[in-house]
Coordinates of C-alpha atoms in Angstrom, one line a residue:
X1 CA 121.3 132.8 134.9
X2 CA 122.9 132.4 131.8
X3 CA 120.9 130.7 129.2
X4 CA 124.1 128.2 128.7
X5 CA 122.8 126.5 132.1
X6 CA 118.6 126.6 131.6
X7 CA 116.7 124.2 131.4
X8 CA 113.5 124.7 129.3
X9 CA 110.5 122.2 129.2
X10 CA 108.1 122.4 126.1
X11 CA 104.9 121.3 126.2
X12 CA 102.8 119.4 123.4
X13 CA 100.4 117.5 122.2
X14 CA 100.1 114.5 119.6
X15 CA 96.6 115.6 118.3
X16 CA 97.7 115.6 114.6
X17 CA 101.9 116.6 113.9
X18 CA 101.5 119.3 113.9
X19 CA 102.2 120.7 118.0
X20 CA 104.8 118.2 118.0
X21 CA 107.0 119.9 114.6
X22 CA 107.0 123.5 116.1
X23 CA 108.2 121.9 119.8
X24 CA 110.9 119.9 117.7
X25 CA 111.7 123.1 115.6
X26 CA 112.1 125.3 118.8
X27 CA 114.2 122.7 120.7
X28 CA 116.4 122.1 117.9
X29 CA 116.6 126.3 117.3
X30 CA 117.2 126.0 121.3
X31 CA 120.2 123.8 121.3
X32 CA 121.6 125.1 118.4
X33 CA 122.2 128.7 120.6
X34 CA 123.6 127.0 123.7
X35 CA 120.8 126.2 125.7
X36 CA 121.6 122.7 127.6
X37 CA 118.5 121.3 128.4
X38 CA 115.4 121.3 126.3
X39 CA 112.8 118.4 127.3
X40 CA 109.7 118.0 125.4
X41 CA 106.7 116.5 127.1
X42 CA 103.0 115.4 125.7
X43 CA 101.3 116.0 129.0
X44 CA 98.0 113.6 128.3
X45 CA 100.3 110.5 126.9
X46 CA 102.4 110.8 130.0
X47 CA 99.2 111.8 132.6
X48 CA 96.0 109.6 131.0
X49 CA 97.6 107.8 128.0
X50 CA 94.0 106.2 128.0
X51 CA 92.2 109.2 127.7
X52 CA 94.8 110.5 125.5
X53 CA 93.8 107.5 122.9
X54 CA 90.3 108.1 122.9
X55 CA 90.7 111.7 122.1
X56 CA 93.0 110.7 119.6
X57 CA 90.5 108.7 118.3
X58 CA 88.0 111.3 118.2
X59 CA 90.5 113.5 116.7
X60 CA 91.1 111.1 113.5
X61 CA 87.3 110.3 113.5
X62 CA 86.8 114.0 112.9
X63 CA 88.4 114.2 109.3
X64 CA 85.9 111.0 108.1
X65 CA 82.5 110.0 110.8
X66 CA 81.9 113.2 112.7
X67 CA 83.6 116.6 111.3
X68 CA 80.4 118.4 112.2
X69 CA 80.1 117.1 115.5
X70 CA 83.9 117.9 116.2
X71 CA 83.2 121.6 114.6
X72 CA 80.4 121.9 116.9
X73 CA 82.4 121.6 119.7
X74 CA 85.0 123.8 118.2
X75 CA 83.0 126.7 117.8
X76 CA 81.3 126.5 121.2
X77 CA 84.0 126.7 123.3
X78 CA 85.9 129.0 120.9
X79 CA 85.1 131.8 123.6
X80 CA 85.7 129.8 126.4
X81 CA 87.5 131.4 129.5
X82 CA 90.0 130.1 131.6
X83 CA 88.4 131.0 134.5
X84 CA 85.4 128.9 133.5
X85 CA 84.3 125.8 135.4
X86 CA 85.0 124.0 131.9
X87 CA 88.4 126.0 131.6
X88 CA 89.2 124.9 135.3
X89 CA 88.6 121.5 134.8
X90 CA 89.7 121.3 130.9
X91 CA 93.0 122.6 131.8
X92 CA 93.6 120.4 135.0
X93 CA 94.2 117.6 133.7
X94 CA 97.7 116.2 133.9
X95 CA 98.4 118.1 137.1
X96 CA 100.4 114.8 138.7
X97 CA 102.2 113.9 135.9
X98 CA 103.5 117.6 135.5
X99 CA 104.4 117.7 138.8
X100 CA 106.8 115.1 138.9
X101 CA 108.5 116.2 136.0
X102 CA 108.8 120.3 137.3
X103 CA 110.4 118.2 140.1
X104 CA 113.1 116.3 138.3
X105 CA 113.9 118.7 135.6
X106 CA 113.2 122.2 137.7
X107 CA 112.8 124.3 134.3
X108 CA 113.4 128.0 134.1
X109 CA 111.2 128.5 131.4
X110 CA 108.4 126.4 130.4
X111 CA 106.4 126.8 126.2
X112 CA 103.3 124.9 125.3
X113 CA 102.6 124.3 122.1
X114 CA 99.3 122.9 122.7
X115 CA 96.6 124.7 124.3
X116 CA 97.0 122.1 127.6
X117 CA 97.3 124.6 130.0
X118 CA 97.9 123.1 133.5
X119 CA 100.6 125.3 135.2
X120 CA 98.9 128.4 134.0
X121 CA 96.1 127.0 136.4
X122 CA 97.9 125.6 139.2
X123 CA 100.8 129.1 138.9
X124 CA 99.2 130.5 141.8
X125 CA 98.8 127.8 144.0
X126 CA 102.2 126.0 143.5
X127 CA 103.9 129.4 144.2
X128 CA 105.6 129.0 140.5
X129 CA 107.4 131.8 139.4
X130 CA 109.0 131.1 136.3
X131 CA 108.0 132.4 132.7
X132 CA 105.2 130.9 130.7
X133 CA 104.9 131.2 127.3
X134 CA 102.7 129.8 124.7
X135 CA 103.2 129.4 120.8
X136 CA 100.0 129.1 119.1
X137 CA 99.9 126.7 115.9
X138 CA 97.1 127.6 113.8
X139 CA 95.2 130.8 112.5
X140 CA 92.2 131.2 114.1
X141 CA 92.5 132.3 117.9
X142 CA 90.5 130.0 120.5
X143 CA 89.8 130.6 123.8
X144 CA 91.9 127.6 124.8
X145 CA 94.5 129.4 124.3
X146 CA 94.3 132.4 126.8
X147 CA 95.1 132.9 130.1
X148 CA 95.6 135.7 132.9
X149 CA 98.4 133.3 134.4
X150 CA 100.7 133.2 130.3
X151 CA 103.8 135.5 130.6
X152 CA 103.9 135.4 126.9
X153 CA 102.0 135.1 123.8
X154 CA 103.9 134.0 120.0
X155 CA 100.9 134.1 117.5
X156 CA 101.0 133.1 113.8
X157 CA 99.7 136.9 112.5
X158 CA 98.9 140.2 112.9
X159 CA 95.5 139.4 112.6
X160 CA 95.3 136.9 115.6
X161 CA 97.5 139.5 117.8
X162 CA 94.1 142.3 116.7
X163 CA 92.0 139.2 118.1
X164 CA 94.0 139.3 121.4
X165 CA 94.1 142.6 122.4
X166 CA 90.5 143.0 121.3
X167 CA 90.3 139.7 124.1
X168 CA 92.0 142.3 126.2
X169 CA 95.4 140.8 126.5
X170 CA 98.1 143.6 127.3
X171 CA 100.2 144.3 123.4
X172 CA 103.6 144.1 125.4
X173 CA 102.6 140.2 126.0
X174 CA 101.9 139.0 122.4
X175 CA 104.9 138.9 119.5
X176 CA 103.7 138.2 116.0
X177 CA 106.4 135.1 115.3
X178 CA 105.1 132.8 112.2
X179 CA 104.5 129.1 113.3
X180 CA 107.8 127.3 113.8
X181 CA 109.2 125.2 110.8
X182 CA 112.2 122.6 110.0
X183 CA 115.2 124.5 109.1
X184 CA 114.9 123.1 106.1
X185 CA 112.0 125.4 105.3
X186 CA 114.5 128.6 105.9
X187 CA 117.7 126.8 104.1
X188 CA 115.6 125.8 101.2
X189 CA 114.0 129.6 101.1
X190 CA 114.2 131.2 97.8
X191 CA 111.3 133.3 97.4
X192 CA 111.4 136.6 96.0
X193 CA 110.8 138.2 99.3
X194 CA 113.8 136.2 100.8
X195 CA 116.5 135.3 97.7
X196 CA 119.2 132.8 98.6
X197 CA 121.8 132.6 95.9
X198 CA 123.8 129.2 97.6
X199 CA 120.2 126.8 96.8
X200 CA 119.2 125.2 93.6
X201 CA 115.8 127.4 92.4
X202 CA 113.1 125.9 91.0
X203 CA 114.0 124.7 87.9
X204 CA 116.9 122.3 89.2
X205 CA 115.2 120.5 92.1
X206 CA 112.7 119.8 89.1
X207 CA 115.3 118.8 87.3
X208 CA 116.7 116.6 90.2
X209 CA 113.7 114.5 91.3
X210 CA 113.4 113.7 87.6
X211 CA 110.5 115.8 87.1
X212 CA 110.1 117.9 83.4
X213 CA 111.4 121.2 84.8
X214 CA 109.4 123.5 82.1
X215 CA 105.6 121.7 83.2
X216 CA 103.7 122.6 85.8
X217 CA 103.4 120.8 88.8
X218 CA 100.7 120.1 91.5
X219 CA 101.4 118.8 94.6
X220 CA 99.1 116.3 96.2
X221 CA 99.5 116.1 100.3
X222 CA 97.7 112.8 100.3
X223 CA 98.6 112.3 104.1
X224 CA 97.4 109.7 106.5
X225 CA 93.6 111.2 106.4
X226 CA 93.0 110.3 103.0
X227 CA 92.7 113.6 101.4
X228 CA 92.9 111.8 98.1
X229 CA 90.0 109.7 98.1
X230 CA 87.7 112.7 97.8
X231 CA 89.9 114.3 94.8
X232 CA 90.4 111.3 92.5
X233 CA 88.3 113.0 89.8
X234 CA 91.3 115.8 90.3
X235 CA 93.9 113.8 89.0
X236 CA 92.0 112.2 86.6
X237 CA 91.9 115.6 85.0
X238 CA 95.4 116.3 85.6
X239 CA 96.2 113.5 83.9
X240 CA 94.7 114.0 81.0
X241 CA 96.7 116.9 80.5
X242 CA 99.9 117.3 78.3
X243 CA 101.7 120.2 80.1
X244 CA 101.2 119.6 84.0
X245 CA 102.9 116.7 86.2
X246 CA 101.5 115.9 89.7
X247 CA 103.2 114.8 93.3
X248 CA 101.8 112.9 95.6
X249 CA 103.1 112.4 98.9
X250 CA 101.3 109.9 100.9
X251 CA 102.9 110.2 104.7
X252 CA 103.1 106.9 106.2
X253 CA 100.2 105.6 104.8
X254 CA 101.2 102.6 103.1
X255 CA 97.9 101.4 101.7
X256 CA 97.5 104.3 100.5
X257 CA 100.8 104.2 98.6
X258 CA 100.7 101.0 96.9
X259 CA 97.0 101.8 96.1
X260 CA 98.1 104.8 94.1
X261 CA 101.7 103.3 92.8
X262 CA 99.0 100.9 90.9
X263 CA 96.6 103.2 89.9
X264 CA 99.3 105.6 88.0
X265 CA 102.1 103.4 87.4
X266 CA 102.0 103.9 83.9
X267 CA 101.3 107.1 83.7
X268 CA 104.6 109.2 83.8
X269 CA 103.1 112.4 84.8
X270 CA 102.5 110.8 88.5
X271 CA 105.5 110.5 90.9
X272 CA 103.9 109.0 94.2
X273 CA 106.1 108.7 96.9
X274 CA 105.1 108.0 100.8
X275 CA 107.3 109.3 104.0
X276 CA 109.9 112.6 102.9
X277 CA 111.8 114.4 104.4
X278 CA 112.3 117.1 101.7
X279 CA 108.9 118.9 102.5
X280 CA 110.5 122.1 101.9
X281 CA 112.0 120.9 98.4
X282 CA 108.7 119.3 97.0
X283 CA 106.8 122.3 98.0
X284 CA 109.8 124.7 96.2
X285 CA 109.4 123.0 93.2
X286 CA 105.5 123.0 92.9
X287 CA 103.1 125.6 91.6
X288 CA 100.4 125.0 93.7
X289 CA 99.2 122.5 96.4
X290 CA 95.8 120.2 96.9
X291 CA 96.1 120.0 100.4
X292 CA 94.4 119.7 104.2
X293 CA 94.3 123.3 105.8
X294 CA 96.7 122.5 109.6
X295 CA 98.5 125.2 111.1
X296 CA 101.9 123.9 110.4
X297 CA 100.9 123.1 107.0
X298 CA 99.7 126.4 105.6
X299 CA 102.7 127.8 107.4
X300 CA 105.0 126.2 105.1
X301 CA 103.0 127.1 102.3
X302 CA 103.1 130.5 103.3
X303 CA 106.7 130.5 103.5
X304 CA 107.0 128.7 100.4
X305 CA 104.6 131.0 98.8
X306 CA 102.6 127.9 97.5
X307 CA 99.2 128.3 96.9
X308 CA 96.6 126.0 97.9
X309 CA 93.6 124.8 96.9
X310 CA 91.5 122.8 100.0
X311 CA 88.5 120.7 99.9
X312 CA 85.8 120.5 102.4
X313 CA 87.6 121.8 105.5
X314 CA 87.0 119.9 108.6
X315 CA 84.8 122.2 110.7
X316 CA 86.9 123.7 113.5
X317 CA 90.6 125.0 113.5
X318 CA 91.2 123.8 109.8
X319 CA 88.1 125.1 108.4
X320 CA 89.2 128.6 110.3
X321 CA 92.8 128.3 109.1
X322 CA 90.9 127.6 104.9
X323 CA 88.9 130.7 105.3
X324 CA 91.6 132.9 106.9
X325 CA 93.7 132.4 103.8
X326 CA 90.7 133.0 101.3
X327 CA 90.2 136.2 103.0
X328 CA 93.6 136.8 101.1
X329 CA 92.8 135.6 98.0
X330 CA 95.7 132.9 99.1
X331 CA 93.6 129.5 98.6
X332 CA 90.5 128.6 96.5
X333 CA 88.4 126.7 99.2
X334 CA 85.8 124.3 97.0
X335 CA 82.7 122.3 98.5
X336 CA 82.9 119.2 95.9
X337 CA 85.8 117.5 93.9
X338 CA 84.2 119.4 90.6
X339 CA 84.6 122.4 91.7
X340 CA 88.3 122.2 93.0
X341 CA 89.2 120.5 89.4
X342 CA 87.1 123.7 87.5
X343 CA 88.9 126.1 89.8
X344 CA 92.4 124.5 89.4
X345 CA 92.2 123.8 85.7
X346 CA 91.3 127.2 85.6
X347 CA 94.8 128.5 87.6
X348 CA 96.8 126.5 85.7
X349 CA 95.7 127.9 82.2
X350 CA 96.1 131.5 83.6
X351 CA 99.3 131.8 85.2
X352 CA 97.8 135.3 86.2
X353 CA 95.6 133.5 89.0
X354 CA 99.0 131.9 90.9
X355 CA 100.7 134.8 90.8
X356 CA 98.5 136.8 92.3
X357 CA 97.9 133.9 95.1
X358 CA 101.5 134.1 95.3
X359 CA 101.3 137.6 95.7
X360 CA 98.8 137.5 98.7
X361 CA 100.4 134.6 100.6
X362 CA 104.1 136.9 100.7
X363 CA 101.7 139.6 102.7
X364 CA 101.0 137.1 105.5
X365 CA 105.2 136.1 105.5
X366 CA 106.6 136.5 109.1
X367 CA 110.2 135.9 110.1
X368 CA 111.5 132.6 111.0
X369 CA 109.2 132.2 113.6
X370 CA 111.8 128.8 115.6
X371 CA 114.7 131.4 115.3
X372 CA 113.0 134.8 116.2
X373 CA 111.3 132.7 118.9
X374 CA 114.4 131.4 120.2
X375 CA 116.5 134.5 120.1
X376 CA 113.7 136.1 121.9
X377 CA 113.1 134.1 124.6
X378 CA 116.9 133.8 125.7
X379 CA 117.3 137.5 125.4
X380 CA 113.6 138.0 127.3
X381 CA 114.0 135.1 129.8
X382 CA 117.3 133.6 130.1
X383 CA 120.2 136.6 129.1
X384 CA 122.4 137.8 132.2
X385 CA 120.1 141.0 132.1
X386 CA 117.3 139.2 133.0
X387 CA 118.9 137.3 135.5
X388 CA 120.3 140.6 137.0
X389 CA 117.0 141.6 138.0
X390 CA 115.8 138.2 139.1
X391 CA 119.4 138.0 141.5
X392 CA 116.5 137.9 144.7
X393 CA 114.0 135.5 142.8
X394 CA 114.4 132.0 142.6
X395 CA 113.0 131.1 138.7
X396 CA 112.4 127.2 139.8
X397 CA 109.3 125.9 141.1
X398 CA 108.1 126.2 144.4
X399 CA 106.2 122.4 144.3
X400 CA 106.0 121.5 148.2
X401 CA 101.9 122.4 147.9
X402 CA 100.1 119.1 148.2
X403 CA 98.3 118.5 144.8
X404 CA 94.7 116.8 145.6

């Protein structure tokens, strides 16, 4: 079975962007090494698109009305087991959905990137037999995530692989990969872990986005949750200063936008901007970020060696993901707006405090986690060698069991 002629299904979710970026960066890694067929698939839109919106709902409710109640949740199921009645049903929803697709697209390989584990469930009873693999996307491990029935485990750390074997999941079975990124992130790289001498440093992508190239600069992740409203007496600050100059990047929130286009339109020091897609360049050319703690996020920041400075944490994975980097000394994670805007002023007058962030966030740098994933699983899965000692087992799925 060469991996020229697989056919891989990834699995996702649209809780947030960020399960749906690392599926889209492995699929494009995927394709871009010969592999033909690489479907993505958001199991709940396609299986109970009206379940999927509440949850959605809930999901975006939990950043404003109810982060406590969603945290709650979070940590009591964070040691949840598969095997549970709440894993059992929790993870079998989707079942008939899934099926038909295993049946049209007969996968050799199938990766979630979203804890949505149904064929993990159903492996034994559908007779499946090939390779299951999951990527997790944040930094804190939950129970979600684990099963007896995953061939394969690529986790964002070494510290979340400790977590996993300590959960008594065999070492030969977890990789420590990063979270995947946009190849932009890697083509862009110019850290001084990783120096690339063919991208413009610093300095010039200042000096191209029109920006004063010897200030410092904040970047503001705005986003489509608001984060600015709670950090308004931030930029005030900021903007009363004479050497700094701030980004803010407002997603596709358009109210948001034109609010803040009027607020600082006079005020040079503010470029406000809404959808990009030069993440990687307006992180490159910053000194620090004000931003919300998701997985993919603080991936990039790692990679970009960008400090960050969070407010208020939604309990659950974000809150996790905060206080894993301040266990680093790689964020500055502040109850109220004062104390982010003491604790920032403070890292901008003393270079020394950025540095060493900068500093700690290099520790936690992995390799590019869409390649190394993607080089991996061909050479584990889908390389001749493999299929060599496969020849007598069929990889597709055995689906003529009745699903009830």
């Amino acid at each position: 079975m060469p991996h020229n002629s697989s056919s891989i299904l990834i699995v996702y979710a649209s809780y947030g962007h960020g399960h749906y970026q690392a599926a889209k960066s492995l699929q494009a890694s995927l394709l871009e090494r010969g592999v033909p067929h690489v479907t993505l698939l958001d199991v709940m839109a396609e299986s109970h698109p009206w379940i999927n919106k509440i949850t959605q709902f809930i999901y975006m409710q939990s950043f404003t009305t109810i982060p406590h109640l969603y945290g709650w949740v979070y940590y009591n199921t964070r040691k949840m087991k598969a095997t549970s009645l709440f894993g059992k049903a929790l993870h079998s929803l989707g079942i008939r959905s899934l099926q038909a697709v295993l049946e049209q697209e007969q996968p050799d390989l199938v990766i979630h990137t979203f804890p949505q584990l149904v064929l993990p469930t159903m492996k034994k009873r559908w007779q499946l037999t090939m390779p299951l693999v999951n990527i997790l996307t944040d930094y804190d491990l939950h129970g979600r995530w684990l099963h007896p029935h995953i061939d394969h485990y690529y986790v964002s750390s070494t510290d979340m692989k400790q977590d996993m074997l300590a959960q008594g999941v065999p070492p030969e079975r977890i990789s420590v990969s990063g979270i995947p990124l946009r190849a932009d992130f890697d083509r862009n790289l110019f850290t001084a872990q990783h120096p690339v001498t063919d991208v413009p440093d610093r300095k010039q992508l200042r000096i191209q986005a029109g920006l004063i190239p010897e200030h410092k600069t904040v970047l503001l992740l705005a986003g489509a949750y608001g984060v600015l409203k709670n950090v308004r007496e931030v930029c005030d600050q900021l903007a009363e200063r004479t050497d700094t100059q701030v980004i803010v990047i407002c997603g596709k929130n358009e109210s948001l936008l034109q609010e803040l286009a009027s607020h600082y339109s006079e005020h040079p020091a503010f470029t406000i901007i809404g959808f990009t897609d030069r993440m990687s360049e307006w992180m490159m050319m910053s000194d620090c970020v004000i931003t919300k703690p998701g997985g993919v996020t603080v991936a990039e920041c790692i990679h970009c060696e960008l400090p960050l400075f969070l407010l208020k944490p939604v309990p659950g994975q974000e809150l996790a993901n905060a206080l894993y980097l301040q266990s680093y000394q790689a964020a500055e994670v502040c109850d109220s707006s004062s104390a982010l805007a003491k604790r920032l002023m403070t890292a901008l007058d003393q270079p020394e405090i950025l540095q060493h962030m900068q500093t700690q966030l290099r520790t936690l740098q992995t390799p590019q986690a869409a390649s190394y994933i993607a080089d991996d699983l061909i050479e584990r899965y889908l390389s001749q060698a493999h299929a060599a000692q496969l020849r007598s087992v069929s990889l597709k799925p055995n689906l003529q069991t009745t699903i009830n």
